[in-house]
PDB file of C-alpha atoms in Angstrom:
ATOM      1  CA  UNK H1027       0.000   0.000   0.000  1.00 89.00           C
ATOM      2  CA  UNK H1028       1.283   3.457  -0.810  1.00 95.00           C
ATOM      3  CA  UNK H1029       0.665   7.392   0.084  1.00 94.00           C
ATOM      4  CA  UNK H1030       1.087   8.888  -3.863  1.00 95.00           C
ATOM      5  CA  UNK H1031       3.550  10.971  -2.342  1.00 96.00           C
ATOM      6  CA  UNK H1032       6.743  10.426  -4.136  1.00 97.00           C
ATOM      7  CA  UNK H1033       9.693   9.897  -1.575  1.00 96.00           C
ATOM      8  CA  UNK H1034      12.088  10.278  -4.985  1.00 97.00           C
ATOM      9  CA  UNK H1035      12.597  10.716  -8.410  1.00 98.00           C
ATOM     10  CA  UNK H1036      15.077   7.601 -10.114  1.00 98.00           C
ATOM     11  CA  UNK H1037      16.482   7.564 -13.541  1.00 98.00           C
ATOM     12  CA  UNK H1038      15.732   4.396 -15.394  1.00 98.00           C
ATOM     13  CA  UNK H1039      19.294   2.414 -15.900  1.00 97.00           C
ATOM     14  CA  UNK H1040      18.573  -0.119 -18.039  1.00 96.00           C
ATOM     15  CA  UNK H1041      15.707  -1.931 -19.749  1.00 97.00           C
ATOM     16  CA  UNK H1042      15.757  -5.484 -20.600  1.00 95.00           C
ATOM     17  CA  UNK H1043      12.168  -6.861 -22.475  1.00 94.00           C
ATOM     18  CA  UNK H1044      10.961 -10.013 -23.696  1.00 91.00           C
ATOM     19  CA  UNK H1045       7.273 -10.500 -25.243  1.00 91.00           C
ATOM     20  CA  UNK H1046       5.111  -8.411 -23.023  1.00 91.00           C
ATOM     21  CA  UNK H1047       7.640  -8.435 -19.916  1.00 92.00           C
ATOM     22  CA  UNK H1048      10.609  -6.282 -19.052  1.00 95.00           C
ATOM     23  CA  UNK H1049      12.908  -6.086 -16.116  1.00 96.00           C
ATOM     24  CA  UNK H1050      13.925  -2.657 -15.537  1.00 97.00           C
ATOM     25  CA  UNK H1051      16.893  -1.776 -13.480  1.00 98.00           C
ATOM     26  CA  UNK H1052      17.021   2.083 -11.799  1.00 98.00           C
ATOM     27  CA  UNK H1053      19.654   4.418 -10.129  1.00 98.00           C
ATOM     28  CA  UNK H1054      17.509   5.481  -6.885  1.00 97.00           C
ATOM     29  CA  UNK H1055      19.297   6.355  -3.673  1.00 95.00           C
ATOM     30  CA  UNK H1056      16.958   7.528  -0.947  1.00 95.00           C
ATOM     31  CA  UNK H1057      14.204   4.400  -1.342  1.00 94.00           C
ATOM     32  CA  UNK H1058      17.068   1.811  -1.127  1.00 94.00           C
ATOM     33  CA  UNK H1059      17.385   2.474   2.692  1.00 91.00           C
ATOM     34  CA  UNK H1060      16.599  -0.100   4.212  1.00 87.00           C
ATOM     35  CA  UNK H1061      14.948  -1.864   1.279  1.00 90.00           C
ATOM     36  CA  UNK H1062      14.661  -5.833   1.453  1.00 91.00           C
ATOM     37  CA  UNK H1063      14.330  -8.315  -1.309  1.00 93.00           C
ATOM     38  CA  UNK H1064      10.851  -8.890  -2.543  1.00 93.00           C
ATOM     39  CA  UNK H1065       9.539  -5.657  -1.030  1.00 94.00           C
ATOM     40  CA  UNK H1066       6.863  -3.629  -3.157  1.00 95.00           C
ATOM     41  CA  UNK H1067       8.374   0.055  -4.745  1.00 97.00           C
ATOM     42  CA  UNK H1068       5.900   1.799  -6.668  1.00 98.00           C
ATOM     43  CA  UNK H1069       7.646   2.785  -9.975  1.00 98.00           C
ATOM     44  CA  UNK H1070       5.526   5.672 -11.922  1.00 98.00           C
ATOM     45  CA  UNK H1071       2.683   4.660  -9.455  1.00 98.00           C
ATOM     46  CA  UNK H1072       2.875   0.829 -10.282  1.00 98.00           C
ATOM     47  CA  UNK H1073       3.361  -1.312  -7.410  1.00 97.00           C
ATOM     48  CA  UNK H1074       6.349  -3.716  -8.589  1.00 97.00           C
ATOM     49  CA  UNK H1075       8.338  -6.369  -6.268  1.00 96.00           C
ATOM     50  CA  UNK H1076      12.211  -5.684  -5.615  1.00 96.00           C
ATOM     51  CA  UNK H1077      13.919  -8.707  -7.455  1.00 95.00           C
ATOM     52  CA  UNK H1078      17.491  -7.467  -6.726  1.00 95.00           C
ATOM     53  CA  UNK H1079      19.690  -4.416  -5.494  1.00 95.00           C
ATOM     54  CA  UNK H1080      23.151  -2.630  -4.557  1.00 91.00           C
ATOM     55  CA  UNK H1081      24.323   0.243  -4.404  1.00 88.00           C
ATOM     56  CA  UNK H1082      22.602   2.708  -5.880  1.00 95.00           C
ATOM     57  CA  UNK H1083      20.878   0.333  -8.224  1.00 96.00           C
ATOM     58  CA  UNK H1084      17.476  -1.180  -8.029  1.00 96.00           C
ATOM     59  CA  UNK H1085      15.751  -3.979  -9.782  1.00 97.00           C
ATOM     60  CA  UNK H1086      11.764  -4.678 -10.724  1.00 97.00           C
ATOM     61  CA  UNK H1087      10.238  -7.081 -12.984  1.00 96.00           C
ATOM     62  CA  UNK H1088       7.178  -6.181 -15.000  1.00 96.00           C
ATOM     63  CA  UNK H1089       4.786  -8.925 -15.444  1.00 95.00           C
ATOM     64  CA  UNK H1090       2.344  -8.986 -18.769  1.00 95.00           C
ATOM     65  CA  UNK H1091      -0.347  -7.474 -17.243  1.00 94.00           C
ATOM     66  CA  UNK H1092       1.575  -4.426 -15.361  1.00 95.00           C
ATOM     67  CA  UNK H1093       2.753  -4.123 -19.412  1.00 94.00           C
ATOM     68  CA  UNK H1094      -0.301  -3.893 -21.150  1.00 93.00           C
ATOM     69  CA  UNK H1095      -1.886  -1.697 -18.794  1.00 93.00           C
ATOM     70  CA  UNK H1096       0.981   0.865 -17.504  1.00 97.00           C
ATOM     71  CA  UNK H1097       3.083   3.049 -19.252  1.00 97.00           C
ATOM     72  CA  UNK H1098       5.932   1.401 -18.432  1.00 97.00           C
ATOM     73  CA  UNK H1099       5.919  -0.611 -21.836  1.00 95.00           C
ATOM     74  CA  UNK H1100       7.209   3.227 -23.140  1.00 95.00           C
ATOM     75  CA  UNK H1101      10.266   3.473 -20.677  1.00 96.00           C
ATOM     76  CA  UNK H1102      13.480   4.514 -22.486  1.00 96.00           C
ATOM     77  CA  UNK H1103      17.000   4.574 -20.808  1.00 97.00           C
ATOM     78  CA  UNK H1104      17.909   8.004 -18.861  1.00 97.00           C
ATOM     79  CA  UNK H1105      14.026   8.539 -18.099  1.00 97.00           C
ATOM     80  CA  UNK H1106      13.392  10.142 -14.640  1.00 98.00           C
ATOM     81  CA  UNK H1107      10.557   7.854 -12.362  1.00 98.00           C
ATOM     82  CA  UNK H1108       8.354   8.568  -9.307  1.00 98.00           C
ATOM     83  CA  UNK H1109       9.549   6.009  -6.836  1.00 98.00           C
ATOM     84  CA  UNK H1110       7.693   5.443  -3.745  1.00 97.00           C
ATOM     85  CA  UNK H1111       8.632   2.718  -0.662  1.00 95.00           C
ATOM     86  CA  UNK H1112       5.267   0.871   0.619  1.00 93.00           C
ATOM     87  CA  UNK H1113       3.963   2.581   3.251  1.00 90.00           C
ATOM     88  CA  UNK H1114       4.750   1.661   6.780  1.00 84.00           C
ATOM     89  CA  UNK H1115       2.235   0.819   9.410  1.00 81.00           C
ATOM     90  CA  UNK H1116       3.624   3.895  12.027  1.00 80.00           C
ATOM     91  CA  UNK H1117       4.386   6.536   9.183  1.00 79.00           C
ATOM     92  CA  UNK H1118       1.798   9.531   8.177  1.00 79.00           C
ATOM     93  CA  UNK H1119      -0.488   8.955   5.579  1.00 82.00           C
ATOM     94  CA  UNK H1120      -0.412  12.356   3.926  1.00 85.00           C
ATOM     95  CA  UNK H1121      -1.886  11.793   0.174  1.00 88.00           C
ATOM     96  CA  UNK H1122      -4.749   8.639   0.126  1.00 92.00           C
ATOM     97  CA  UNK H1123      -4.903   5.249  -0.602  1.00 92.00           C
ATOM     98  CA  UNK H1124      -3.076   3.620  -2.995  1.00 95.00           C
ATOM     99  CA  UNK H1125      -3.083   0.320  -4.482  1.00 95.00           C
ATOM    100  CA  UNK H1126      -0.314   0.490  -7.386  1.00 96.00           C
ATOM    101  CA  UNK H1127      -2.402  -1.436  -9.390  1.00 95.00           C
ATOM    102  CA  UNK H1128      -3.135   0.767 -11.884  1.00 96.00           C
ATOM    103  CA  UNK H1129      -6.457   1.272 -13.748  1.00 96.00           C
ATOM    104  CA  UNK H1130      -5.334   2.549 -17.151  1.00 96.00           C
ATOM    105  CA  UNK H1131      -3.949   5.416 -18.677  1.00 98.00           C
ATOM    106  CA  UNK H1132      -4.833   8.789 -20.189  1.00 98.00           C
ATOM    107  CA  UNK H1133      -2.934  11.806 -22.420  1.00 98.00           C
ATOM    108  CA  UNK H1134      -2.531  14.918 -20.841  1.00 98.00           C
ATOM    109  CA  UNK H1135      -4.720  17.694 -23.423  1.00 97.00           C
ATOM    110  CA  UNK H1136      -4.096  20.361 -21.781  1.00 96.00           C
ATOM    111  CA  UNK H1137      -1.287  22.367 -19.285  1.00 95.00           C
ATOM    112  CA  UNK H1138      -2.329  25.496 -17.989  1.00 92.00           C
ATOM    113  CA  UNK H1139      -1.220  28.644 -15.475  1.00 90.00           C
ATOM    114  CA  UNK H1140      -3.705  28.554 -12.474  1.00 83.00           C
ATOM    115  CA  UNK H1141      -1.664  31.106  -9.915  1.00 90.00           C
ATOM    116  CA  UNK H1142       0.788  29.386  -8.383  1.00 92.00           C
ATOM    117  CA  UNK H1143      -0.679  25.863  -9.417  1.00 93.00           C
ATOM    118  CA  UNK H1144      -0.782  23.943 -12.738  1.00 93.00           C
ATOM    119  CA  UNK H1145      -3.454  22.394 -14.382  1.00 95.00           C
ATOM    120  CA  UNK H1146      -3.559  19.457 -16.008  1.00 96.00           C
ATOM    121  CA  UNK H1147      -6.461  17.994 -18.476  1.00 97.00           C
ATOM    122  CA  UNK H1148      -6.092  14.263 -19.070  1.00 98.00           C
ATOM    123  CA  UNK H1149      -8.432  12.482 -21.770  1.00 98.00           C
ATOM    124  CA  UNK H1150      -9.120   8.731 -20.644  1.00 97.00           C
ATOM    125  CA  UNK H1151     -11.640   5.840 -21.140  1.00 96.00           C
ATOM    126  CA  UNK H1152     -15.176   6.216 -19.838  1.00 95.00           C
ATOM    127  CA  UNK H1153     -14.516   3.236 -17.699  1.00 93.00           C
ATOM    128  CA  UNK H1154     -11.834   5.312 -15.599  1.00 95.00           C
ATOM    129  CA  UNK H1155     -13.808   8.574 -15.816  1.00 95.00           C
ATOM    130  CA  UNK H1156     -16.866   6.739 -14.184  1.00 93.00           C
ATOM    131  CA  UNK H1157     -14.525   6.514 -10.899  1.00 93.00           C
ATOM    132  CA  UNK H1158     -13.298   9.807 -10.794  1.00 95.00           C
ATOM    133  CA  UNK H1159     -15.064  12.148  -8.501  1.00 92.00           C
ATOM    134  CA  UNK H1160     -15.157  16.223  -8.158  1.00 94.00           C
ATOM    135  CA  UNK H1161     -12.803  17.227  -5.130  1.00 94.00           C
ATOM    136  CA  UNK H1162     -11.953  13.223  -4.587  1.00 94.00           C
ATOM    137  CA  UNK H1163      -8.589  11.610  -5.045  1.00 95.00           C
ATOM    138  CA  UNK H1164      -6.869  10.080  -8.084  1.00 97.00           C
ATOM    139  CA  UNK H1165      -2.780   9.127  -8.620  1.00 98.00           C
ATOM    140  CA  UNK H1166      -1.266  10.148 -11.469  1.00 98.00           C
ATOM    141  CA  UNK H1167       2.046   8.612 -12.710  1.00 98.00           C
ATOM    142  CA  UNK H1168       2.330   7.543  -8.604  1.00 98.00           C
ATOM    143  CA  UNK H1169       1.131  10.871  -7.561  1.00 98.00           C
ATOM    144  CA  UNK H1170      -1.556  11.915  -5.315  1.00 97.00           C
ATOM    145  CA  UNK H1171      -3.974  14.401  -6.970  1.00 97.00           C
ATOM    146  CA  UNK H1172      -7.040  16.216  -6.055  1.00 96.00           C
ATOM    147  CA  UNK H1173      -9.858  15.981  -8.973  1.00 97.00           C
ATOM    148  CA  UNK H1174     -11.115  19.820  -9.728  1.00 96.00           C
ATOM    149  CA  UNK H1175     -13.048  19.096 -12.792  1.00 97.00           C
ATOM    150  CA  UNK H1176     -14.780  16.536 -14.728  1.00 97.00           C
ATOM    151  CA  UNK H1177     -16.253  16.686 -17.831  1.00 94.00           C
ATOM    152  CA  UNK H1178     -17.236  14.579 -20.801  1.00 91.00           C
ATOM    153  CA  UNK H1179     -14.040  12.362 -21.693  1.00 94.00           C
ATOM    154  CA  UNK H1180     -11.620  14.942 -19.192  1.00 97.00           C
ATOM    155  CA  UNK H1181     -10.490  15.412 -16.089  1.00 98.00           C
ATOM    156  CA  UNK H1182      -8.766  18.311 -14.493  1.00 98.00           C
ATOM    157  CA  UNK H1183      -6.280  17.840 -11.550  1.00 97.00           C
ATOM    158  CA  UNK H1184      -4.277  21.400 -10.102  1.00 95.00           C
ATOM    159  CA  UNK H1185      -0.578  20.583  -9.153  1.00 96.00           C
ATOM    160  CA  UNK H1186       1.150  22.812  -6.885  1.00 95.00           C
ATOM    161  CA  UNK H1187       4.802  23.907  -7.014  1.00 95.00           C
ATOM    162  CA  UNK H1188       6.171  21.619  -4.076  1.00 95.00           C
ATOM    163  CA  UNK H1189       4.379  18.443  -6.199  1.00 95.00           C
ATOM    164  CA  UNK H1190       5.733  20.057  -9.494  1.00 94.00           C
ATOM    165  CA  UNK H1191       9.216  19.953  -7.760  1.00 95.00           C
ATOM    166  CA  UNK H1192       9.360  16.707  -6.472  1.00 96.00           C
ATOM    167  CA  UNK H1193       8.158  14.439  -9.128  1.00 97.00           C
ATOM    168  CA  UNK H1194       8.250  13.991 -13.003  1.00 97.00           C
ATOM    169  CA  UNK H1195       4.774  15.924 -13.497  1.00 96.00           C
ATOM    170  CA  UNK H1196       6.825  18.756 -14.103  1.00 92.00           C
ATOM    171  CA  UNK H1197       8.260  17.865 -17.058  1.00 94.00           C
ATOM    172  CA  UNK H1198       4.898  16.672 -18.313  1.00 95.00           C
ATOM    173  CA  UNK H1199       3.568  18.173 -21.824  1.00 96.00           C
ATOM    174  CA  UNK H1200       0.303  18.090 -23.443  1.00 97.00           C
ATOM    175  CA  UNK H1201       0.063  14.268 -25.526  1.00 97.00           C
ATOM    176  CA  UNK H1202       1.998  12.501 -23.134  1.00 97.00           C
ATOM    177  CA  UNK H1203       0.689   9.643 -21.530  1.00 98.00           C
ATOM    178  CA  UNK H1204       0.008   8.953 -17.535  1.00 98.00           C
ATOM    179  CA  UNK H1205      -0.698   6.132 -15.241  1.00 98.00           C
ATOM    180  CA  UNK H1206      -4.247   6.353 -13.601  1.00 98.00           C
ATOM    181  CA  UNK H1207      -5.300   5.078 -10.376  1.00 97.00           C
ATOM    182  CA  UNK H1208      -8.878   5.940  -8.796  1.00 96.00           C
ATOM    183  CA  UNK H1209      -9.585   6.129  -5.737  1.00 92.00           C
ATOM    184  CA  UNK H1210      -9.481   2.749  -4.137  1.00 90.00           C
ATOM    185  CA  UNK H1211     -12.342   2.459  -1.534  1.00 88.00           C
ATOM    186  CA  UNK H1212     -14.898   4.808  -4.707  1.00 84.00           C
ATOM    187  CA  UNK H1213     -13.958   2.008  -6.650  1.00 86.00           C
ATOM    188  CA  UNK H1214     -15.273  -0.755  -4.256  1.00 85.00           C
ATOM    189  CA  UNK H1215     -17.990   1.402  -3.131  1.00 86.00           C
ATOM    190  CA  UNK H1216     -19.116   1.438  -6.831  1.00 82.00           C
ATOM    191  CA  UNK H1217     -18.487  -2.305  -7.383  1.00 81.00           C
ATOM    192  CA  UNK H1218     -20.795  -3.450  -4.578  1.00 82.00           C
ATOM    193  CA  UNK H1219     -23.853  -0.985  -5.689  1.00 83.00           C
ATOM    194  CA  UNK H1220     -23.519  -2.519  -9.400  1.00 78.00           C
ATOM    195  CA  UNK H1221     -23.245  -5.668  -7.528  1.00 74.00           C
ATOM    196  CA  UNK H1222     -26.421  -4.908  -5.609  1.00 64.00           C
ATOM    197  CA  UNK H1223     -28.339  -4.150  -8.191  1.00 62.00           C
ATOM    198  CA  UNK H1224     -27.039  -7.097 -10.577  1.00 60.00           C
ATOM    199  CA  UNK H1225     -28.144  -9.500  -7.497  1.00 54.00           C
ATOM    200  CA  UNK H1226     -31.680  -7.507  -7.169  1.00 52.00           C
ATOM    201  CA  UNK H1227     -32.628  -8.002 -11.330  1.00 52.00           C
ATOM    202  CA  UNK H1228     -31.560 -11.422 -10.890  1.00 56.00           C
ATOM    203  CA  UNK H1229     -33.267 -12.231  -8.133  1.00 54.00           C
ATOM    204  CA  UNK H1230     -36.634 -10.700 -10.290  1.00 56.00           C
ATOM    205  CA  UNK H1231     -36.483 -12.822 -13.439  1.00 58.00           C
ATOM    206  CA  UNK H1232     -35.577 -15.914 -11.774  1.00 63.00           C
ATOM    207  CA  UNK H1233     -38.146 -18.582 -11.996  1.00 63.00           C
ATOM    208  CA  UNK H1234     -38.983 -19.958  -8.488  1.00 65.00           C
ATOM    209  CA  UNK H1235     -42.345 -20.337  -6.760  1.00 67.00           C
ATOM    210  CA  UNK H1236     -43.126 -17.495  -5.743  1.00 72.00           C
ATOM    211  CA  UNK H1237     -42.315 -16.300  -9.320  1.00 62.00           C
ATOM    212  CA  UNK H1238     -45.272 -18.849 -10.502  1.00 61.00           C
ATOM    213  CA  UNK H1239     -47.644 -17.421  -8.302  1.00 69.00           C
ATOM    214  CA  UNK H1240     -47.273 -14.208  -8.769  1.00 67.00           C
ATOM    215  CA  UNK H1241     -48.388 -15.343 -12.413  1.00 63.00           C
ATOM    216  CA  UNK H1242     -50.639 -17.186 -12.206  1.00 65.00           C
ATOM    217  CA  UNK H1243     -49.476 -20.310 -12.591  1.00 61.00           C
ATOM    218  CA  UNK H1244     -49.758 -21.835  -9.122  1.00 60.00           C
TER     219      UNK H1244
END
């Protein structure tokens, strides 16, 4: 589990792929302390297992799935990453709740002044946009983000200058492409009322007793 705040920004070392997997090794310094094997980092806000590291070098492996769905397929050599360390149970949970599973991705439209904030417009599927809530939480490329606007196929998230500082959004121009994460517990909130209501039209068109006698036929 993870915060979206990004403890570091890494610079991708070396990418080895084969098929839809890759193994990507990074310079990092400040997420290696007192890292163990087969801990979770979240790379670019994808939660990915520590296979190996020394000094000053880390290594993750990128399953198929992570591949498809990420942007992680597009990593070059030399590229900067969010890193993040799983969150420990006694630290402060300053952004929200995050999975590092990823939902998708979108391309940023849009980069705008907003005072001393940026704006951001990201394009995505409807299937992400039906999870993203006015004033609720969403991760960007690992980052925790408050949602100011949404709007047919958009949504708008405001970055301040500490955020803009400390990660790779930055750098970020309009028809790039970001990893998405909603917010975890909408998600599941969602999930169990389409759930609900699945179970409830079900339960109406089944073809029991009481079915029959409300018919007629019994």
């Amino acid at each position: 589990m993870f915060t979206g705040l990004i403890e570091e920004i890494g610079t991708i070392r070396n990418i080895f792929t084969e098929g839809q997997s890759s193994r990507l090794t990074i310079r990092a310094e400040k997420i290696l302390q007192g890292i163990h094997y087969g801990e979770s980092v979240a790379v670019n806000g994808v939660c990915l297992t520590v296979s190996e590291f020394k000094s000053k070098l880390l290594t993750v492996d990128v399953m198929p799935e992570t591949f498809r769905r990420s942007t992680l397929k597009n990593l070059r050599a030399g590229q900067p990453v969010n890193l993040e360390r799983a969150l420990k149970a006694d630290g402060r949970f300053g952004g929200h709740i995050v999975s590092g599973h990823v939902d998708g991705t979108g391309i940023i439209r849009e980069c705008s002044g907003d005072g001393i904030a940026k704006s951001l417009s990201v394009q995505t599927s409807e299937s992400i946009l039906a999870h993203v809530v006015f004033k609720g939480s969403v991760c960007l490329d690992g980052v925790s983000l408050t949602v100011i606007d949404v709007s047919e196929g958009v949504f708008i998230v405001s970055i301040i200058p500490t955020t803009r500082e400390k990660t790779t959004l930055s750098a970020k121009r309009p028809g790039d492409e970001l990893n998405i994460e909603c917010d975890l517990i909408g998600k599941y909130i969602r999930n169990v009322l389409l759930s609900g209501r699945r179970t409830a039209h079900e339960s109406k068109n089944r073809i029991d007793e009481n079915f029959l006698n409300r018919n007629g036929f019994v």
